[in-house]
XYZ file of C-alpha atoms in Angstrom:
742
model
C 113.530 86.488 81.293
C 114.038 88.084 77.904
C 117.237 86.661 76.550
C 119.963 86.912 73.950
C 121.791 89.719 72.262
C 119.690 90.641 69.283
C 116.336 92.102 68.381
C 114.405 95.100 69.635
C 111.705 93.916 71.993
C 111.414 96.858 72.362
C 103.694 127.352 101.538
C 107.343 127.325 101.843
C 108.467 123.926 103.085
C 111.930 124.796 104.415
C 110.578 124.482 107.950
C 109.499 120.922 107.201
C 112.962 120.122 105.855
C 114.595 121.265 109.079
C 111.961 119.793 111.395
C 112.062 116.372 109.776
C 115.826 116.121 109.667
C 115.963 115.921 105.876
C 119.028 116.989 103.941
C 118.113 120.590 103.084
C 120.925 121.526 100.749
C 119.959 119.948 97.443
C 116.290 120.677 98.143
C 116.838 124.373 98.784
C 119.174 124.506 95.788
C 116.500 123.061 93.499
C 113.909 125.415 94.992
C 116.162 128.392 94.339
C 116.657 127.296 90.744
C 112.921 126.808 90.316
C 112.137 130.154 91.925
C 114.510 131.872 89.534
C 112.383 130.524 86.710
C 109.102 131.349 88.465
C 108.462 127.638 88.602
C 106.969 127.075 92.059
C 103.446 126.003 92.890
C 101.187 127.962 95.190
C 102.700 126.253 98.256
C 106.262 127.187 97.283
C 107.251 123.726 96.060
C 109.104 123.291 92.750
C 107.136 122.209 89.678
C 110.179 121.154 87.681
C 113.583 119.774 88.562
C 116.648 120.169 86.363
C 118.125 117.035 84.818
C 121.689 116.700 86.095
C 124.269 116.261 83.355
C 125.849 113.020 84.496
C 127.599 112.172 81.227
C 131.000 113.036 82.666
C 130.280 110.971 85.751
C 129.600 107.751 83.870
C 131.971 108.511 80.974
C 134.669 110.826 82.315
C 137.660 111.885 80.237
C 139.870 112.061 83.322
C 139.688 110.538 86.820
C 141.607 111.212 90.027
C 141.853 108.514 92.705
C 142.495 110.222 96.053
C 144.241 107.816 98.411
C 145.338 105.447 95.650
C 147.481 102.497 96.709
C 149.364 99.540 95.235
C 150.436 97.952 98.518
C 149.173 94.393 98.507
C 146.708 93.548 101.234
C 145.381 97.071 101.548
C 141.683 97.648 100.703
C 142.552 100.730 98.652
C 144.804 98.625 96.445
C 142.002 96.424 95.186
C 139.806 99.445 94.580
C 142.588 101.271 92.737
C 143.194 98.235 90.547
C 139.472 98.013 89.675
C 139.303 101.718 88.874
C 142.302 101.472 86.558
C 140.573 98.697 84.633
C 137.332 100.652 84.473
C 139.090 103.837 83.303
C 140.732 101.899 80.499
C 137.376 100.476 79.400
C 135.676 103.888 79.251
C 138.719 105.638 77.749
C 139.497 107.865 80.742
C 142.912 109.073 81.891
C 143.474 108.034 85.527
C 145.650 110.013 87.941
C 146.579 108.518 91.351
C 146.820 110.986 94.251
C 148.741 110.201 97.442
C 150.933 112.499 99.579
C 153.767 109.971 100.101
C 153.907 107.934 96.897
C 155.790 108.699 93.712
C 153.838 106.186 91.670
C 150.963 103.704 91.934
C 150.849 100.668 89.642
C 153.479 102.346 87.481
C 151.493 105.571 87.098
C 152.926 108.896 88.260
C 151.269 109.903 91.530
C 150.379 113.494 92.446
C 150.875 114.502 96.108
C 147.613 116.493 96.238
C 144.596 117.493 94.220
C 146.198 120.857 93.541
C 149.104 119.086 91.837
C 147.027 117.136 89.324
C 148.364 117.525 85.774
C 144.928 118.424 84.400
C 141.414 119.332 85.446
C 139.560 116.086 86.093
C 135.895 115.195 85.645
C 135.637 112.692 88.467
C 137.429 112.245 91.794
C 137.151 108.967 93.684
C 137.809 109.517 97.404
C 139.462 106.546 99.116
C 139.839 108.435 102.394
C 138.199 107.962 105.775
C 137.035 111.579 106.042
C 136.105 113.113 102.682
C 135.161 116.516 104.135
C 138.639 118.128 104.048
C 139.067 117.088 100.408
C 135.869 118.737 99.139
C 137.259 122.291 99.216
C 140.394 121.178 97.363
C 138.226 119.548 94.690
C 136.172 122.727 94.348
C 139.282 124.826 93.831
C 140.426 122.352 91.182
C 136.983 122.656 89.500
C 136.269 118.925 89.692
C 132.757 118.151 88.442
C 131.978 114.935 90.346
C 133.209 113.037 93.383
C 132.471 109.652 94.930
C 132.834 109.097 98.681
C 132.997 105.451 99.774
C 133.542 106.221 103.465
C 130.931 105.029 105.949
C 130.162 106.267 109.471
C 127.660 108.932 108.481
C 123.866 109.142 108.783
C 123.554 105.352 108.843
C 125.225 105.314 112.281
C 122.965 107.675 114.235
C 122.801 111.319 115.317
C 126.538 111.989 115.380
C 126.966 110.479 111.936
C 123.966 112.436 110.645
C 125.573 115.659 111.843
C 128.808 114.731 110.045
C 126.822 114.013 106.882
C 125.085 117.382 107.156
C 128.476 119.106 107.313
C 129.622 117.132 104.280
C 126.462 118.018 102.354
C 126.877 121.695 103.216
C 130.452 121.668 101.956
C 129.357 119.991 98.730
C 126.608 122.573 98.253
C 129.111 125.412 98.641
C 131.631 123.724 96.337
C 129.408 123.383 93.276
C 130.545 119.822 92.558
C 128.179 116.837 92.721
C 128.841 114.016 95.168
C 127.802 110.359 95.083
C 127.657 108.896 98.590
C 128.936 108.682 101.229
C 128.550 105.025 102.245
C 128.511 103.852 98.636
C 130.575 101.325 96.679
C 132.147 100.450 93.341
C 129.017 99.361 91.483
C 129.120 102.356 89.140
C 132.492 101.112 87.927
C 131.516 97.529 87.168
C 132.259 95.893 83.837
C 129.187 95.994 81.606
C 128.878 93.745 78.589
C 129.151 95.695 75.342
C 128.105 92.840 73.067
C 124.405 93.034 73.941
C 121.901 94.920 71.833
C 118.450 96.359 72.295
C 117.019 98.621 75.018
C 118.872 98.443 78.317
C 118.070 98.515 82.001
C 119.552 101.351 84.071
C 119.947 100.334 87.715
C 119.740 102.471 90.870
C 120.373 100.929 94.292
C 120.951 102.238 97.794
C 122.366 98.886 98.840
C 124.874 97.612 96.324
C 124.362 93.930 97.019
C 120.650 94.251 96.299
C 121.400 95.126 92.684
C 123.314 91.935 91.969
C 120.361 89.966 90.547
C 119.639 92.698 88.002
C 123.325 93.023 87.117
C 123.434 89.258 86.527
C 120.749 89.569 83.832
C 123.584 90.307 81.418
C 124.497 86.628 81.574
C 121.017 85.871 80.234
C 121.402 88.329 77.371
C 119.676 91.361 78.907
C 121.597 94.586 78.455
C 122.540 96.784 81.443
C 123.713 100.314 80.667
C 124.375 101.976 84.060
C 124.477 101.260 87.776
C 124.113 104.104 90.274
C 124.784 103.037 93.886
C 123.436 106.095 95.719
C 124.376 105.200 99.307
C 123.423 107.852 101.844
C 122.570 110.455 99.187
C 124.179 113.454 100.842
C 123.932 115.107 97.417
C 123.086 113.030 94.339
C 119.953 110.993 94.999
C 117.701 108.421 93.377
C 115.600 111.173 91.804
C 118.619 112.668 90.020
C 119.423 109.361 88.377
C 115.807 108.662 87.405
C 115.683 112.055 85.672
C 118.978 111.429 83.897
C 118.288 107.843 82.842
C 114.811 108.691 81.532
C 116.452 110.967 78.952
C 118.996 108.412 77.753
C 118.013 106.893 74.383
C 119.486 103.469 75.190
C 117.487 103.055 78.427
C 114.330 100.979 78.076
C 113.510 100.729 81.789
C 114.845 101.922 85.139
C 115.145 99.409 87.993
C 115.463 100.743 91.547
C 116.122 99.377 94.997
C 115.118 102.172 97.383
C 115.491 102.146 101.140
C 114.509 105.733 101.806
C 113.602 108.728 99.697
C 115.603 111.865 100.331
C 112.787 114.230 99.375
C 109.304 113.344 98.223
C 108.812 116.200 95.777
C 112.095 115.586 93.954
C 111.137 111.912 93.580
C 107.738 112.851 92.136
C 109.282 115.329 89.698
C 111.757 112.703 88.516
C 109.013 110.093 88.172
C 106.956 112.629 86.240
C 109.861 113.158 83.872
C 110.101 109.409 83.278
C 106.328 109.191 82.752
C 106.443 111.991 80.175
C 109.198 110.136 78.350
C 107.318 106.832 78.554
C 110.222 105.150 80.355
C 108.973 102.619 82.934
C 110.376 102.773 86.464
C 110.255 99.540 88.487
C 111.093 99.771 92.174
C 111.521 97.735 95.300
C 110.852 100.150 98.170
C 111.516 98.769 101.627
C 109.698 100.032 104.690
C 106.318 98.312 104.293
C 106.590 97.090 107.889
C 107.846 98.696 111.064
C 110.828 96.334 111.078
C 111.680 97.078 107.455
C 111.427 100.800 108.041
C 113.668 100.614 111.107
C 116.316 98.570 109.288
C 116.217 100.915 106.307
C 116.818 103.928 108.520
C 119.714 102.222 110.282
C 121.290 101.305 106.942
C 121.112 104.554 105.000
C 119.911 107.155 107.472
C 116.852 107.931 105.371
C 113.287 108.614 106.326
C 111.130 105.845 104.855
C 107.844 107.740 105.106
C 104.359 106.399 105.627
C 104.232 103.403 103.331
C 100.652 103.963 102.217
C 101.607 107.439 101.003
C 104.719 106.151 99.243
C 102.645 103.453 97.553
C 100.014 105.950 96.377
C 102.620 108.434 95.158
C 104.312 105.745 93.094
C 101.016 104.706 91.503
C 100.156 108.324 90.691
C 103.287 108.720 88.617
C 103.408 105.251 87.115
C 106.232 103.806 89.209
C 105.731 100.033 89.327
C 106.321 98.785 92.836
C 107.330 95.145 93.240
C 108.225 93.150 96.317
C 111.195 90.919 95.535
C 114.456 91.258 93.678
C 113.365 88.399 91.413
C 110.263 90.407 90.500
C 112.431 93.481 89.962
C 114.683 91.730 87.458
C 111.888 89.953 85.569
C 109.577 92.968 85.404
C 112.307 95.425 84.441
C 113.618 93.076 81.738
C 110.175 92.662 80.192
C 109.337 96.368 80.297
C 112.707 97.361 78.874
C 112.423 95.184 75.806
C 108.790 94.326 75.014
C 106.951 96.272 72.349
C 103.772 98.224 72.944
C 100.774 95.876 73.347
C 98.182 95.736 70.599
C 95.457 94.368 72.896
C 95.077 93.491 76.565
C 93.685 89.984 76.120
C 95.859 87.150 77.438
C 95.690 83.609 76.077
C 97.108 80.731 78.099
C 98.411 77.911 75.865
C 99.398 74.661 77.543
C 100.146 71.010 76.896
C 98.172 70.187 80.058
C 94.624 71.111 80.940
C 95.541 71.208 84.623
C 98.459 73.550 84.019
C 96.325 75.858 81.911
C 93.537 75.939 84.496
C 95.972 76.577 87.354
C 97.750 79.410 85.570
C 94.471 80.984 84.404
C 93.129 80.958 87.957
C 96.166 82.810 89.237
C 96.231 85.245 86.305
C 92.528 86.088 86.577
C 92.838 86.577 90.322
C 95.684 89.020 89.713
C 93.560 91.053 87.296
C 94.712 89.835 83.909
C 92.033 89.633 81.257
C 91.619 86.036 80.009
C 88.953 86.442 77.290
C 86.938 83.581 75.868
C 87.996 83.088 72.264
C 85.318 83.509 69.622
C 83.481 80.445 68.342
C 85.052 81.033 64.958
C 88.541 81.015 66.470
C 87.760 77.881 68.463
C 86.583 76.109 65.286
C 89.842 77.097 63.621
C 91.900 75.719 66.497
C 89.968 72.477 66.442
C 91.299 71.880 62.943
C 94.580 70.883 64.666
C 93.425 70.132 68.229
C 90.997 67.271 69.023
C 87.385 68.333 69.581
C 87.252 66.920 73.111
C 89.914 69.392 74.332
C 89.024 72.878 75.563
C 90.290 75.704 73.339
C 88.112 78.531 74.664
C 91.025 79.920 76.775
C 93.016 78.456 78.263
C 93.871 76.491 75.134
C 94.694 72.855 75.886
C 96.517 71.184 72.999
C 96.675 67.808 74.756
C 100.327 67.528 73.818
C 102.087 69.859 71.418
C 102.509 68.273 67.944
C 106.062 67.086 67.411
C 106.215 65.433 64.027
C 104.625 68.018 61.723
C 103.621 71.654 61.162
C 100.465 71.732 63.333
C 102.172 73.252 66.382
C 103.101 76.456 64.564
C 99.626 76.641 63.031
C 98.040 76.599 66.483
C 100.324 79.312 67.870
C 100.007 81.500 64.768
C 96.206 81.204 64.857
C 96.089 82.351 68.470
C 98.396 85.301 67.812
C 96.315 86.322 64.789
C 93.268 86.979 66.990
C 92.874 90.802 67.300
C 91.633 90.434 70.900
C 94.896 88.753 71.922
C 97.855 90.868 72.979
C 99.795 88.343 75.032
C 100.338 84.588 74.663
C 101.630 82.792 77.762
C 102.772 79.177 77.655
C 103.450 77.619 81.073
C 105.753 74.580 80.834
C 105.969 73.142 84.321
C 108.801 70.773 83.473
C 110.832 69.488 80.502
C 109.239 66.671 78.523
C 111.395 66.170 75.442
C 110.963 66.028 72.579
C 107.534 67.659 73.063
C 108.738 70.547 75.244
C 111.749 71.109 72.926
C 109.540 71.376 69.854
C 107.060 73.586 71.722
C 109.844 75.971 72.777
C 111.190 76.181 69.218
C 107.731 76.791 67.737
C 107.096 79.579 70.263
C 110.426 81.214 69.424
C 109.807 80.948 65.682
C 106.283 82.361 66.019
C 107.529 85.221 68.195
C 109.908 86.290 65.434
C 106.947 86.921 63.115
C 104.690 88.951 65.450
C 104.740 92.180 67.420
C 102.661 90.549 70.157
C 104.215 89.454 73.418
C 105.049 85.772 73.769
C 105.901 84.547 77.273
C 107.089 81.168 78.489
C 107.239 79.946 82.072
C 109.966 77.302 82.268
C 109.214 75.630 85.572
C 112.037 73.126 85.715
C 114.157 73.640 88.853
C 117.233 72.456 86.968
C 117.461 75.166 84.328
C 120.204 73.457 82.336
C 117.970 72.010 79.633
C 118.874 72.939 76.078
C 115.318 74.084 75.338
C 115.665 76.625 78.140
C 119.311 77.674 77.982
C 119.677 77.775 74.207
C 116.281 77.976 72.536
C 114.356 80.246 74.909
C 117.166 82.364 76.352
C 118.702 82.532 72.893
C 115.699 84.528 71.705
C 115.198 88.225 72.346
C 111.598 87.928 71.189
C 110.359 85.576 73.934
C 110.042 86.613 77.564
C 111.049 83.639 79.688
C 110.213 83.304 83.385
C 110.887 80.645 85.999
C 107.706 81.046 88.094
C 104.010 81.615 87.454
C 103.946 84.500 89.931
C 106.773 86.474 88.354
C 105.283 86.047 84.890
C 101.876 87.313 86.032
C 103.421 90.228 87.923
C 105.519 91.287 84.934
C 102.723 90.962 82.356
C 100.365 92.918 84.602
C 102.997 95.645 84.957
C 103.592 95.647 81.197
C 99.908 96.155 80.363
C 99.362 98.657 83.199
C 102.389 100.717 82.204
C 101.271 101.114 78.617
C 97.715 101.985 79.669
C 99.136 104.571 82.056
C 101.567 106.021 79.506
C 98.893 106.336 76.823
C 96.753 108.651 78.951
C 99.335 110.339 81.172
C 99.108 114.086 81.627
C 101.507 115.690 84.052
C 99.670 117.216 87.043
C 102.528 119.672 87.467
C 101.546 121.424 84.232
C 98.173 122.353 85.700
C 99.167 122.859 89.338
C 98.079 126.262 90.706
C 100.834 128.835 90.868
C 98.867 131.717 92.385
C 96.411 131.690 95.301
C 92.687 131.585 94.661
C 90.289 134.209 96.115
C 89.492 131.632 98.808
C 93.014 131.844 100.204
C 92.627 135.318 101.766
C 89.428 134.261 103.539
C 91.065 131.081 104.782
C 94.152 132.882 106.084
C 92.003 135.065 108.302
C 90.572 131.948 109.967
C 93.879 130.210 110.705
C 95.197 130.152 114.268
C 98.864 129.039 114.327
C 99.512 126.165 116.680
C 95.847 125.672 117.562
C 92.912 123.472 116.674
C 89.965 125.333 115.204
C 86.484 124.910 116.586
C 83.997 123.029 114.420
C 82.286 126.305 113.602
C 85.519 127.930 112.402
C 86.605 124.769 110.577
C 83.331 124.818 108.655
C 83.915 128.460 107.779
C 87.242 127.304 106.344
C 85.403 124.763 104.200
C 82.850 127.346 103.140
C 85.691 129.635 102.039
C 86.680 126.933 99.532
C 83.153 126.352 98.290
C 82.502 123.156 100.230
C 78.888 122.938 101.285
C 78.055 122.830 105.008
C 74.659 122.725 106.759
C 72.842 125.884 107.787
C 73.913 126.568 111.347
C 74.290 129.226 114.012
C 76.640 129.443 116.992
C 74.766 130.498 120.132
C 75.681 131.163 123.755
C 72.281 131.021 125.444
C 69.199 128.798 125.526
C 67.005 131.601 124.239
C 69.368 132.216 121.312
C 69.326 128.488 120.589
C 65.548 128.502 120.281
C 65.639 131.503 117.929
C 68.351 129.846 115.849
C 66.369 126.626 115.559
C 63.426 128.563 114.196
C 65.615 130.207 111.597
C 67.517 127.058 110.651
C 64.317 125.029 110.487
C 63.231 122.003 112.483
C 64.349 119.282 113.014
C 67.793 120.412 114.154
C 71.056 119.020 115.477
C 72.790 120.604 118.464
C 76.521 120.205 119.129
C 79.064 121.629 121.503
C 81.718 123.721 119.751
C 85.193 124.400 121.091
C 88.815 124.493 120.054
C 89.747 121.382 122.054
C 86.888 119.142 121.024
C 87.778 116.265 118.722
C 85.355 113.447 119.643
C 82.096 115.054 120.651
C 79.938 111.968 120.173
C 81.843 109.924 122.779
C 81.262 112.674 125.359
C 77.553 112.941 124.597
C 77.977 116.429 123.152
C 75.900 115.805 120.003
C 72.086 115.591 119.960
C 70.096 114.963 116.791
C 66.475 115.116 115.673
C 65.265 117.915 117.960
C 61.790 119.022 116.880
C 60.574 121.621 119.398
C 61.637 124.728 121.268
C 61.454 122.919 124.605
C 63.764 120.174 123.364
C 66.206 122.789 122.100
C 66.142 124.674 125.382
C 66.667 121.541 127.476
C 69.396 120.263 125.158
C 71.301 123.534 125.411
C 71.417 123.180 129.207
C 72.363 119.492 128.964
C 75.259 120.114 126.579
C 76.687 122.962 128.620
C 76.383 120.910 131.831
C 78.285 117.986 130.241
C 80.995 120.322 128.988
C 81.336 121.887 132.424
C 81.548 118.465 134.069
C 84.142 117.239 131.558
C 86.162 120.432 131.887
C 85.726 121.265 128.193
C 85.957 124.927 127.244
C 83.289 125.930 124.727
C 82.924 128.835 122.371
C 79.224 128.085 122.080
C 76.612 125.584 120.964
C 75.950 124.927 117.295
C 72.358 124.696 116.137
C 72.494 122.943 112.795
C 70.247 121.923 109.966
C 69.376 118.204 109.855
C 70.608 116.772 106.567
C 68.889 113.803 104.947
C 70.627 110.469 104.926
C 73.139 109.516 102.259
C 76.481 107.728 102.265
C 78.828 108.893 104.984
C 82.327 109.547 103.666
C 85.404 111.251 105.031
C 87.854 113.555 103.260
C 90.951 114.813 104.981
C 94.412 116.345 104.808
C 97.471 115.154 106.703
C 101.109 116.145 106.536
C 103.589 113.497 105.411
C 107.216 113.962 106.391
C 108.410 113.210 102.843
C 105.684 114.516 100.557
C 104.070 117.327 102.533
C 100.264 117.625 102.458
C 98.356 114.541 101.366
C 94.634 114.113 100.656
C 92.652 111.105 101.874
C 89.131 109.943 101.027
C 87.335 106.945 102.489
C 84.248 105.581 104.133
C 83.301 107.822 107.046
C 81.096 107.986 110.100
C 81.763 106.529 113.521
C 83.376 103.377 112.064
C 86.076 105.180 110.105
C 88.845 103.999 112.460
C 87.494 100.445 112.389
C 87.006 100.058 108.641
C 90.282 101.676 107.561
C 88.869 101.887 104.051
C 90.626 104.878 102.549
C 92.741 105.976 99.591
C 95.402 108.675 99.566
C 97.015 110.934 96.962
C 99.812 113.475 96.982
C 98.937 116.863 95.439
C 98.935 117.948 92.744
C 96.533 115.558 91.045
C 93.602 115.857 88.672
C 90.051 114.637 88.470
C 91.100 111.282 87.043
C 93.148 110.525 90.150
C 90.322 111.695 92.427
C 88.016 109.201 90.742
C 90.679 106.491 90.938
C 90.790 107.014 94.693
C 87.115 106.096 94.921
C 87.724 103.032 92.770
C 90.291 101.757 95.295
C 87.817 101.674 98.178
C 86.519 98.296 99.271
C 83.164 99.905 99.991
C 82.882 101.705 96.654
C 79.695 99.762 95.875
C 77.915 101.934 98.454
C 78.354 104.890 96.132
C 76.633 103.006 93.327
C 73.626 102.033 95.442
C 73.134 98.733 97.267
C 70.066 96.780 98.393
C 67.821 98.890 96.250
C 69.328 102.174 97.383
C 69.873 104.892 94.787
C 73.366 105.848 93.594
C 74.831 108.926 95.239
C 76.333 112.083 93.769
C 79.839 110.850 92.971
C 80.577 113.983 90.948
C 79.937 116.102 94.041
C 82.238 113.873 96.108
C 85.003 114.207 93.519
C 84.519 117.978 93.552
C 84.946 118.064 97.341
C 88.171 116.031 97.045
C 89.549 118.497 94.484
C 88.538 121.526 96.582
C 90.196 120.004 99.636
C 93.302 119.454 97.529
C 93.289 123.141 96.568
C 93.030 124.037 100.237
C 95.929 121.701 101.062
C 98.083 123.255 98.349
C 97.326 126.864 99.247
C 97.550 126.526 103.025
C 100.508 124.180 102.655
C 102.304 123.338 105.872
C 100.177 125.829 107.829
C 97.367 123.276 107.798
C 98.621 120.390 109.899
C 95.417 118.371 109.690
C 91.911 118.530 108.264
C 89.186 115.962 108.836
C 85.756 116.231 107.224
C 83.754 113.412 108.797
C 81.080 112.699 107.991
C 80.753 114.156 104.555
C 77.201 113.195 103.681
C 77.033 112.358 99.982
C 73.409 112.674 98.861
C 71.527 111.212 95.927
C 72.679 111.825 92.384
C 72.527 115.514 91.532
C 71.918 116.567 95.171
C 75.489 117.264 96.215
C 77.510 116.540 99.334
C 77.407 118.259 102.737
C 80.174 118.423 105.355
C 78.363 117.652 108.614
C 81.434 117.930 110.829
C 84.987 119.187 110.435
C 88.173 119.304 112.449
C 91.129 121.479 111.496
C 94.483 121.853 113.206
C 96.849 124.702 112.356
C 100.616 124.411 112.514
């Protein structure tokens, strides 16, 4: 944990909205705003989202508390008391509202919103049903409202319908609503004696933000807390956009149960990426149980976790698993300066500790470089020759009685290949551990490089930890090896990402390509296309397919084979055929007219026996062997069309080796997809095989993405499998394709 108070570590998708049960109001509103600016992509999705002006929400000049109470024992009384204290801290005038009270806690009470003595910025609704109050607030021109009431989408269909009515009323009113099913976290007391970049916190479950809020007691500044609840209006994306523009915010920490709309989340994450503000998130729903619990708690759609994970990586959102990881990673990213190098040196008073930590760090992907011979000779001036100083550096016991300890640390930090120094201290061993902690703190004050300490003592009351380490804003202090490695990895990854980030929304297509008109003519709403038609769809987008002809007689098959060129492949083609191989409806390597004639009869007999309706038999060119891949499009309930690439062929459903991205994305992301595959070595050539045409594979992925964007929700599914990727410079050929229209 970084401690103390000083220093500067430094196609129209409305149908999808309705079909999937998403809250349509804010989405359609943002689309309308984007359309007014001509800021939609070719599929009709917004390319920019406005940043909501939330200044008057977090720092209002005047506040109304609807349903205020001072009757002891009533829940509203405690809330009213807390709001009065908060209003005094932020300098806001607070006006209680209650129909039957003259005063609340000595403050004059208005009987209704209409009777308020002034126009207010924020209304806090302490009522069971906030819906009737929304129209009154609109007439009074209130900017923001908070609804604490529960019993909405988190309770099931009836509650979801009530939330939809509330959201519709808010949309008509023009005010912005936080909640319902939220809490008082936005009105907590934040320490104002802490300096340096702050963490802004967003949570859908208030209790889950407590560990991050508690960082203030360790000297880490917290600037805001947005408890979004059911997100009938204001959502996580709104707060990410707002916080990423705040100069005091060094990092945004999120606990997310469900995303309201995928595109708005991506646009907000893009805004944070442009600003270089790291976003760290716990997103529940990795498992079926987690997804079910998340839906029951906030009424949100969790989405396919693999897609969520990929979307976060695309836009630099750092996904962590635990709340402890969230607090440690967010604290480091908020306050640590930009790295000067990516090399990590492990410095330890124990060879075993150094070896253990280095094993874990290397396995997690951190770069633990071997120090130069010159640097090792320098270190051996103060460390005995029999100890290893190549990295990890084993000092055999940090010097206590003289200046050598600082010399060692300074020498390591002076190495240009070193960007991070990590010192794991598994337990206190005074005075050695005390002197080591002080030397690390003193050295950190003189360098821009990151200095981390893992204080492994379970007690945590030692003076070296509580005072020396946590008293420094220049040392990042952790309690576990795992959290340190996770945070340092995130720190290095974030800065690599930020240095090369280019927003894909800037280059997203806004107008259809010439291919779109050809593709539209091939689409059949609500139906699966035959293989022949699906390949025509690919051809319309410049994706190479084999030479082939569709025939309806044996004689025509023989003529086609002569024109295509022997050997040939013959396949049944029909609109209801998905797995031809399993039915015996694919024959390969046919070399003569008699084989073609007999195969035609065999395929049609099988189809007749299986009750499969055909539009003909395909006579196709045989394509030489390469690496079989698959490229496809599926529709995600949150993000719309997604593009997948992976190992293909008949084992595709067994291997499950695939990577996914959410359009729009560029060539760099297409290549990153290939790098994520476990079988990526096949593309580089194995067992003496030549490397394949990776550039052609990347081009197919990008052309499929263009198809997904232009056809939008009209293309429910596309599966190119196998896509035969040939030798370098020879291209890639789609041997089979399945397409389903919506």
